[in-house]
mmCIF file of C-alpha atoms and ligand atoms in Angstrom:
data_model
loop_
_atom_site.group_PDB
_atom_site.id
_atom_site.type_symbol
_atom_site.label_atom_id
_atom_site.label_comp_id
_atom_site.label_asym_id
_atom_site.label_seq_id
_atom_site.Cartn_x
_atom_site.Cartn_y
_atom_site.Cartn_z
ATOM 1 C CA UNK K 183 -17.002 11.310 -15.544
ATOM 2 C CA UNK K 184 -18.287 11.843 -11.711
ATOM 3 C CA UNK K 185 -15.515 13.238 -9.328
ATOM 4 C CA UNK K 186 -13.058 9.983 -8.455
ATOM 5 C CA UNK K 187 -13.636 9.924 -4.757
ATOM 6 C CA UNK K 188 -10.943 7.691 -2.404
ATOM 7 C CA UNK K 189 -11.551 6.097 0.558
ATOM 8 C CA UNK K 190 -8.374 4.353 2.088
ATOM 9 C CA UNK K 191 -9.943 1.429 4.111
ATOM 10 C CA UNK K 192 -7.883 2.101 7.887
ATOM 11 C CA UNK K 193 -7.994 -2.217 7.826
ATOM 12 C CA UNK K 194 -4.337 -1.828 6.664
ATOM 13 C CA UNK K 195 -3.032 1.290 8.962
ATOM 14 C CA UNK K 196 -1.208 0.636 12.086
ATOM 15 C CA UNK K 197 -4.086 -0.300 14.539
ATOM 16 C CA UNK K 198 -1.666 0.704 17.228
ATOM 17 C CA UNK K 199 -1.447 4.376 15.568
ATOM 18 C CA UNK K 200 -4.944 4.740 14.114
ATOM 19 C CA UNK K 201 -6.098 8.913 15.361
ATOM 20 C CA UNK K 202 -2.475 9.271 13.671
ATOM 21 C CA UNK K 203 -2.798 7.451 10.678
ATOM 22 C CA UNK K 204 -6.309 8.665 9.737
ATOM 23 C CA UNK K 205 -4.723 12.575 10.514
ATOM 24 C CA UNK K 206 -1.789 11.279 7.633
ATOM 25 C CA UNK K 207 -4.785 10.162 5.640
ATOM 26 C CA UNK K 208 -6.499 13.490 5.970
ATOM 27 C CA UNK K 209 -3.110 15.438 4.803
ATOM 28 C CA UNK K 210 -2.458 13.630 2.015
ATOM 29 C CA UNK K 211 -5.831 14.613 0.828
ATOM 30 C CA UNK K 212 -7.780 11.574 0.943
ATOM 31 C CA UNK K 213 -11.759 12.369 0.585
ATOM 32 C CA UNK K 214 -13.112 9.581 3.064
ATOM 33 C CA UNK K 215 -12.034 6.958 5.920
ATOM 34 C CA UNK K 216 -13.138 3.564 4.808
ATOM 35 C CA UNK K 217 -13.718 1.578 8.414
ATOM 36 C CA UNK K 218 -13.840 -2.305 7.815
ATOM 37 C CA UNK K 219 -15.995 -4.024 10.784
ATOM 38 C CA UNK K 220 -15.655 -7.130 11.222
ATOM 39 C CA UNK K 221 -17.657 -9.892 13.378
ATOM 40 C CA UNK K 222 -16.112 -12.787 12.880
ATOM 41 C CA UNK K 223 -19.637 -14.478 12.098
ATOM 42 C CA UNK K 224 -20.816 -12.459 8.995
ATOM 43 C CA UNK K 225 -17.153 -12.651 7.609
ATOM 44 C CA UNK K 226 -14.236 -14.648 9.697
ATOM 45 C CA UNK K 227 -12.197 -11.891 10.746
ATOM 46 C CA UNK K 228 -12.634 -9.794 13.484
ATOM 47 C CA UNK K 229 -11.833 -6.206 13.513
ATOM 48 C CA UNK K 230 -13.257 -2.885 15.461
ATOM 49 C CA UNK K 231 -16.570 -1.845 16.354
ATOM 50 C CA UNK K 232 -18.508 1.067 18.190
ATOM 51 C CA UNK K 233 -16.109 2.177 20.712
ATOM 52 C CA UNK K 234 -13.157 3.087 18.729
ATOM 53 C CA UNK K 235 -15.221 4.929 15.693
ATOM 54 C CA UNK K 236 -16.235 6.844 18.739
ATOM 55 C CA UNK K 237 -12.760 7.666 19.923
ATOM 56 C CA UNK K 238 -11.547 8.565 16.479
ATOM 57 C CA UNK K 239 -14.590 10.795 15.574
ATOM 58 C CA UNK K 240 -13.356 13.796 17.106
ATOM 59 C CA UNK K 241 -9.715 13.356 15.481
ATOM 60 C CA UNK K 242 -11.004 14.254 11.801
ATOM 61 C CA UNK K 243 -13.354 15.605 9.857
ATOM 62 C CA UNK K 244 -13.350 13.397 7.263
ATOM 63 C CA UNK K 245 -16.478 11.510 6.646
ATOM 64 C CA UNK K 246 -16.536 7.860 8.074
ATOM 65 C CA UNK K 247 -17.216 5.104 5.175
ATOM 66 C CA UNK K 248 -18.475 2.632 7.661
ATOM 67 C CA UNK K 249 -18.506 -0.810 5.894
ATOM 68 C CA UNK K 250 -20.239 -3.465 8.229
ATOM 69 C CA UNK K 251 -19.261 -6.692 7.410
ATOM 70 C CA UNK K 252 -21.864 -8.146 10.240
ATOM 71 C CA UNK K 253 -25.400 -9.981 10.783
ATOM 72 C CA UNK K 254 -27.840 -9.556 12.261
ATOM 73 C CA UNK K 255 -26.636 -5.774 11.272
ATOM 74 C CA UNK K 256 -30.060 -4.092 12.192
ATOM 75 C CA UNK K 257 -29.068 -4.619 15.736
ATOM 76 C CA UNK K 258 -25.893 -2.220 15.670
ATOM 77 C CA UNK K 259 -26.922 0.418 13.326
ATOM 78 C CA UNK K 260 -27.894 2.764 15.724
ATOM 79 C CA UNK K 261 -24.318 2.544 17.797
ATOM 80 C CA UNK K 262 -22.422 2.833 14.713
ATOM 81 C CA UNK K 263 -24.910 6.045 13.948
ATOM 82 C CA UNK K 264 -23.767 7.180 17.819
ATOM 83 C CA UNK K 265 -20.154 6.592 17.503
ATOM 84 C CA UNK K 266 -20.353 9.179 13.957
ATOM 85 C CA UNK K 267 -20.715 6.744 10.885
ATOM 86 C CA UNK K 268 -21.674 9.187 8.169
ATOM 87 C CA UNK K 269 -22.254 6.475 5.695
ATOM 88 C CA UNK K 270 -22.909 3.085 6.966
ATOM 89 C CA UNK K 271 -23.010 0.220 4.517
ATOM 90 C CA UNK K 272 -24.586 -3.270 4.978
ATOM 91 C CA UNK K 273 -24.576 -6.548 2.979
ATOM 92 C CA UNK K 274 -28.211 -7.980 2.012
ATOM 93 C CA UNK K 275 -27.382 -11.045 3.144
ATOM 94 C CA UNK K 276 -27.118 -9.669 7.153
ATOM 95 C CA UNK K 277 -30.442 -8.795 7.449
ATOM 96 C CA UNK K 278 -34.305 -10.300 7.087
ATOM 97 C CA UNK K 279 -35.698 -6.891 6.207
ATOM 98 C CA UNK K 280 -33.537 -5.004 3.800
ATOM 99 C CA UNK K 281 -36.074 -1.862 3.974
ATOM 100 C CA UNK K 282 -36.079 -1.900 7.816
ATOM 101 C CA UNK K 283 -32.214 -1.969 7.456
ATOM 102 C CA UNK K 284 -31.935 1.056 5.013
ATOM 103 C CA UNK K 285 -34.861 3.050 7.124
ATOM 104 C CA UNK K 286 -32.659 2.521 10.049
ATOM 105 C CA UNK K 287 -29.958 3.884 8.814
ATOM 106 C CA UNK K 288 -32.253 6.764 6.896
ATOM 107 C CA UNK K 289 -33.957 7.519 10.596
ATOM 108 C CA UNK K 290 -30.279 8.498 11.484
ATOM 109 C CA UNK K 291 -30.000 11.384 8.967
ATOM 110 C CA UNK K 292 -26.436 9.284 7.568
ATOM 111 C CA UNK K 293 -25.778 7.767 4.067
ATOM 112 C CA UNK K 294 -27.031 4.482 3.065
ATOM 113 C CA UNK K 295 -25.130 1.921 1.366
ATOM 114 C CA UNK K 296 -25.304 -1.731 -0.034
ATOM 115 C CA UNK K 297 -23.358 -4.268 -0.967
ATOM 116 C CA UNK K 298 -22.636 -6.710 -3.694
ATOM 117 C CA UNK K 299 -20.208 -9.888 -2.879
ATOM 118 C CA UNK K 300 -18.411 -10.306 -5.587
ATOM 119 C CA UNK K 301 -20.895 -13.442 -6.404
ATOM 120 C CA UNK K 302 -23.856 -11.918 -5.638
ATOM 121 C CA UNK K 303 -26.168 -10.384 -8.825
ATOM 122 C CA UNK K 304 -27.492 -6.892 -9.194
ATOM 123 C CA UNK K 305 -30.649 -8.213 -9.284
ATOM 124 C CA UNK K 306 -30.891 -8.726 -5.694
ATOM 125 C CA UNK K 307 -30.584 -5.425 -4.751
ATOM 126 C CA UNK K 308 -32.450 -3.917 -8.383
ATOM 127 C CA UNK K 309 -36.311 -2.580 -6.030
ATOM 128 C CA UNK K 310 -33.641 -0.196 -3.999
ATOM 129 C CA UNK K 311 -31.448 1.667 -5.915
ATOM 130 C CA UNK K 312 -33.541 4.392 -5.620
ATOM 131 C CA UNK K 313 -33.375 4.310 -1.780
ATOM 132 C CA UNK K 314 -29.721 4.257 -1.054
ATOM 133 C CA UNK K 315 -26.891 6.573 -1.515
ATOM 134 C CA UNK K 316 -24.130 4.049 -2.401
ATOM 135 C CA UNK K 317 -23.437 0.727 -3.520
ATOM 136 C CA UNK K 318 -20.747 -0.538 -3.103
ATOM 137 C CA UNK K 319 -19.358 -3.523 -5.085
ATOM 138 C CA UNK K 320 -16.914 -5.731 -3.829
ATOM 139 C CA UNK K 321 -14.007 -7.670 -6.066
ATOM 140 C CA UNK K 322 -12.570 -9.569 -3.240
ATOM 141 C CA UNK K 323 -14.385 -11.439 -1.185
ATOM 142 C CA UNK K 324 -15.112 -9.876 2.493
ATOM 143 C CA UNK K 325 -13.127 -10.758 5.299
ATOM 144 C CA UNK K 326 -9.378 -9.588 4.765
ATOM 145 C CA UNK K 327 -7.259 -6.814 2.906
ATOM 146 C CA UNK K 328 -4.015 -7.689 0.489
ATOM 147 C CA UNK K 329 -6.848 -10.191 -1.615
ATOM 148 C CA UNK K 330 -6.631 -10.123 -5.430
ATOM 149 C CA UNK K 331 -8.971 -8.485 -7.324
ATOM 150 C CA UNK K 332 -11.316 -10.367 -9.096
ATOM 151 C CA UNK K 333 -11.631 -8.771 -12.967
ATOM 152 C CA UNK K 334 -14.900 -10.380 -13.291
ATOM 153 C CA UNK K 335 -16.497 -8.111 -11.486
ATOM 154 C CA UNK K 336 -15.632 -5.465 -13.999
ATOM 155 C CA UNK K 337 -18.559 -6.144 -16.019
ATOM 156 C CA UNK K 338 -20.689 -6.010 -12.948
ATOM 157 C CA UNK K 339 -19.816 -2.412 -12.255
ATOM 158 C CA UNK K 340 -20.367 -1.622 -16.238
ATOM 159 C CA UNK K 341 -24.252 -3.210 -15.813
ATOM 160 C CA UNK K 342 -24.539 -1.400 -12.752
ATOM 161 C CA UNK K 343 -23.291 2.305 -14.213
ATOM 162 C CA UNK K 344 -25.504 1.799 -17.111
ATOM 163 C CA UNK K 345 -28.755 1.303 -15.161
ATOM 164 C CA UNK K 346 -27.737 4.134 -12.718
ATOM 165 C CA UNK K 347 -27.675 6.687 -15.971
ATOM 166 C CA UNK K 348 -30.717 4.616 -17.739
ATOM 167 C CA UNK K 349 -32.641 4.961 -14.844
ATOM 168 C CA UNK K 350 -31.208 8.835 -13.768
ATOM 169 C CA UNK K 351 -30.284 7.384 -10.289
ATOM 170 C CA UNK K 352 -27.422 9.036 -8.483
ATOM 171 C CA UNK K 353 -25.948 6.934 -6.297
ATOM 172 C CA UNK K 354 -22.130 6.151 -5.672
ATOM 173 C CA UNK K 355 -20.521 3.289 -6.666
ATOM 174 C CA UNK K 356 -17.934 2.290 -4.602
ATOM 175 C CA UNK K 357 -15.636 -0.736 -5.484
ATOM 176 C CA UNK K 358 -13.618 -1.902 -2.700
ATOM 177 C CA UNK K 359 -10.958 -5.049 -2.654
ATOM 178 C CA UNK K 360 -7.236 -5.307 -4.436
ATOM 179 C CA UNK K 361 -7.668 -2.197 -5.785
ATOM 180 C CA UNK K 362 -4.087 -1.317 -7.433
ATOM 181 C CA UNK K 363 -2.309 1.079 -10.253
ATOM 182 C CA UNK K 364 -3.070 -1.597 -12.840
ATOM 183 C CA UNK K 365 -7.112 -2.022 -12.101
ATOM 184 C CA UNK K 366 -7.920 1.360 -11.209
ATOM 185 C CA UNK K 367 -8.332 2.712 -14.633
ATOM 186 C CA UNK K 368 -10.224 0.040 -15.407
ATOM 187 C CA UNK K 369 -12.795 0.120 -12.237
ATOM 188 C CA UNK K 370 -13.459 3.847 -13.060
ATOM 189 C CA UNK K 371 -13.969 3.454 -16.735
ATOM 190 C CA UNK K 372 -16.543 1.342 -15.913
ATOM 191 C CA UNK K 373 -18.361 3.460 -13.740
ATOM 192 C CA UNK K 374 -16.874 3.204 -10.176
ATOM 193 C CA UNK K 375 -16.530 6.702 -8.512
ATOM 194 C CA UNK K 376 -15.296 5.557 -5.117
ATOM 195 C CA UNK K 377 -12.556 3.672 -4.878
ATOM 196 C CA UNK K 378 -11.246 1.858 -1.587
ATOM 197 C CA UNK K 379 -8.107 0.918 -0.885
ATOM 198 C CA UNK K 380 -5.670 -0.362 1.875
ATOM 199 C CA UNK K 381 -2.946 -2.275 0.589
ATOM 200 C CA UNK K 382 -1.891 0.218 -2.337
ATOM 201 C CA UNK K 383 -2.725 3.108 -0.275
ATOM 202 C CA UNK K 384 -0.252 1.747 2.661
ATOM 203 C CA UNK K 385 2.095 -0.354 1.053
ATOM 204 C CA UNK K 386 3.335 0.605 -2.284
ATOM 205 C CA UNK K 387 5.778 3.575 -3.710
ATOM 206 C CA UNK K 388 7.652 2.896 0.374
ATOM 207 C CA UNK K 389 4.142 3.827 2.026
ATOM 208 C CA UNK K 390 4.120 7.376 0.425
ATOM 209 C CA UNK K 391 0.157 7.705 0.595
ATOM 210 C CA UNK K 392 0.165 10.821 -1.023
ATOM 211 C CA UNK K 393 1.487 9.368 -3.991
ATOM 212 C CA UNK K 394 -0.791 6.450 -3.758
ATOM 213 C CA UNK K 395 -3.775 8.242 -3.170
ATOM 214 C CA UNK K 396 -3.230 10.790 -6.338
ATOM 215 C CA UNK K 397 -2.307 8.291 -8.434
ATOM 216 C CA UNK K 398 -5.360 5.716 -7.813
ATOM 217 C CA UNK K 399 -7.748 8.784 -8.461
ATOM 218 C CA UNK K 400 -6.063 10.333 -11.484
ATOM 219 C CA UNK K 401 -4.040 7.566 -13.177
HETATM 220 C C1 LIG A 214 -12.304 -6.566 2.776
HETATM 221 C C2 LIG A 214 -12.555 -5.088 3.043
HETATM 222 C C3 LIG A 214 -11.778 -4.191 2.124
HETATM 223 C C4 LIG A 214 -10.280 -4.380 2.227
HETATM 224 C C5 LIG A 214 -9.574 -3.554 1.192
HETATM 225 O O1 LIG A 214 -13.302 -7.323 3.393
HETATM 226 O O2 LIG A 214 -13.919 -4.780 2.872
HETATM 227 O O3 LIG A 214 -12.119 -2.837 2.420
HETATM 228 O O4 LIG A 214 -9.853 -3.981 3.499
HETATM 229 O O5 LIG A 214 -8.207 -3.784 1.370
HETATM 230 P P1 LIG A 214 -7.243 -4.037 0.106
HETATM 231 O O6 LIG A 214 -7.223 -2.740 -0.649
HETATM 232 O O7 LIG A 214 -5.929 -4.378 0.730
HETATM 233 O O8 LIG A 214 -7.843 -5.154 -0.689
HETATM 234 ZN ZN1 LIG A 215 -14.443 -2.659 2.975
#
């Protein structure tokens, strides 16, 4: 099994406290920021854009998981590339030209990643799996944190693992929405080897992150 990477998505840290909270991330020894934006037109909720990814670059080194929940996206991929996304991950649905998209991202010398709704088939995204770096699959729908998972997507990771290795692709699969103690095994069985998480990661065991963050990558 890959390395079980975890990216705690900053969506539920203390927005007030963020340079801080991503530096508590970073001790506890998680391996990426997850950074939920937000347009309140793609998805309705609002959350951060360029300006503050900028401010918080220089406050770690850990690599920014840049999930854009927005559309048109192709107009904003070059700020988020400025403000020090190292992967920057876009939903099919935001854009026209899905090629333009990933070549825009590609242009930027960052990481290029897709994403699945939780309703939305592999198919759609089948002619570039050999162009991105990541896909990320989604078991909540986009918009909020604290959702519940939805086990049906399960199978959906499985399909997706099994034409990565039939295929010898190598990119990440990232699964990202009410991840918890009790679905985590199963996510990573399946094939996921990036997990997100924000609720779990913030809330449970009295917010000891640490604890949270060892436990979704080795329970
Ligand atoms: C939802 C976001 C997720 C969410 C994860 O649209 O993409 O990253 O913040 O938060 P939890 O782990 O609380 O579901
Ligand atoms: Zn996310």
């Amino acid at each position: 099994m890959e390395k079980i990477k975890i990216s705690p998505s900053i969506l539920s840290a203390d927005f007030s406290q963020l340079s801080n909270e991503i530096k508590r991330l970073e001790a506890a020894g998680a391996d990426m920021i997850h950074v939920d934006v937000m347009d309140g037109h793609f998805v309705p909720n609002l959350t951060i854009g360029p300006p503050v990814i900028k401010s918080l670059r220089n406050h770690t080194k850990l690599i920014f998981d840049v999930h854009l929940m927005i559309s048109p996206v192709h107009k904003y991929i070059q700020n988020f590339a400025d403000a020090g996304a190292d992967i920057i991950t876009f939903h099919p649905e935001a854009t026209e030209d899905i090629n333009e998209t990933i070549n825009l991202i590609k242009k930027n010398k960052i990481k290029v990643g897709i994403s699945l709704n939780p309703k939305t088939p592999i198919d759609i995204i089948e002619d570039y799996l050999n162009k991105v770096d990541l896909v990320l699959i989604m078991s909540v729908h986009p918009g909020f944190g604290g959702q519940k998972f939805m086990p049906e997507v399960i199978k959906k990771i499985k399909k997706l693992s099994d034409k990565k290795i039939k295929q010898n692709l190598n990119f990440d699969i990232e699964v990202d929405g009410g991840i918890n103690f009790s679905n985590s095994k199963l996510v990573k069985d399946a094939g996921a080897n990036i997990l997100v998480s924000g609720t779990t990661i913030f809330k449970d065991n009295n917010g000891d992150i640490k604890k949270n963050i060892d436990a979704l990558r080795t329970e």
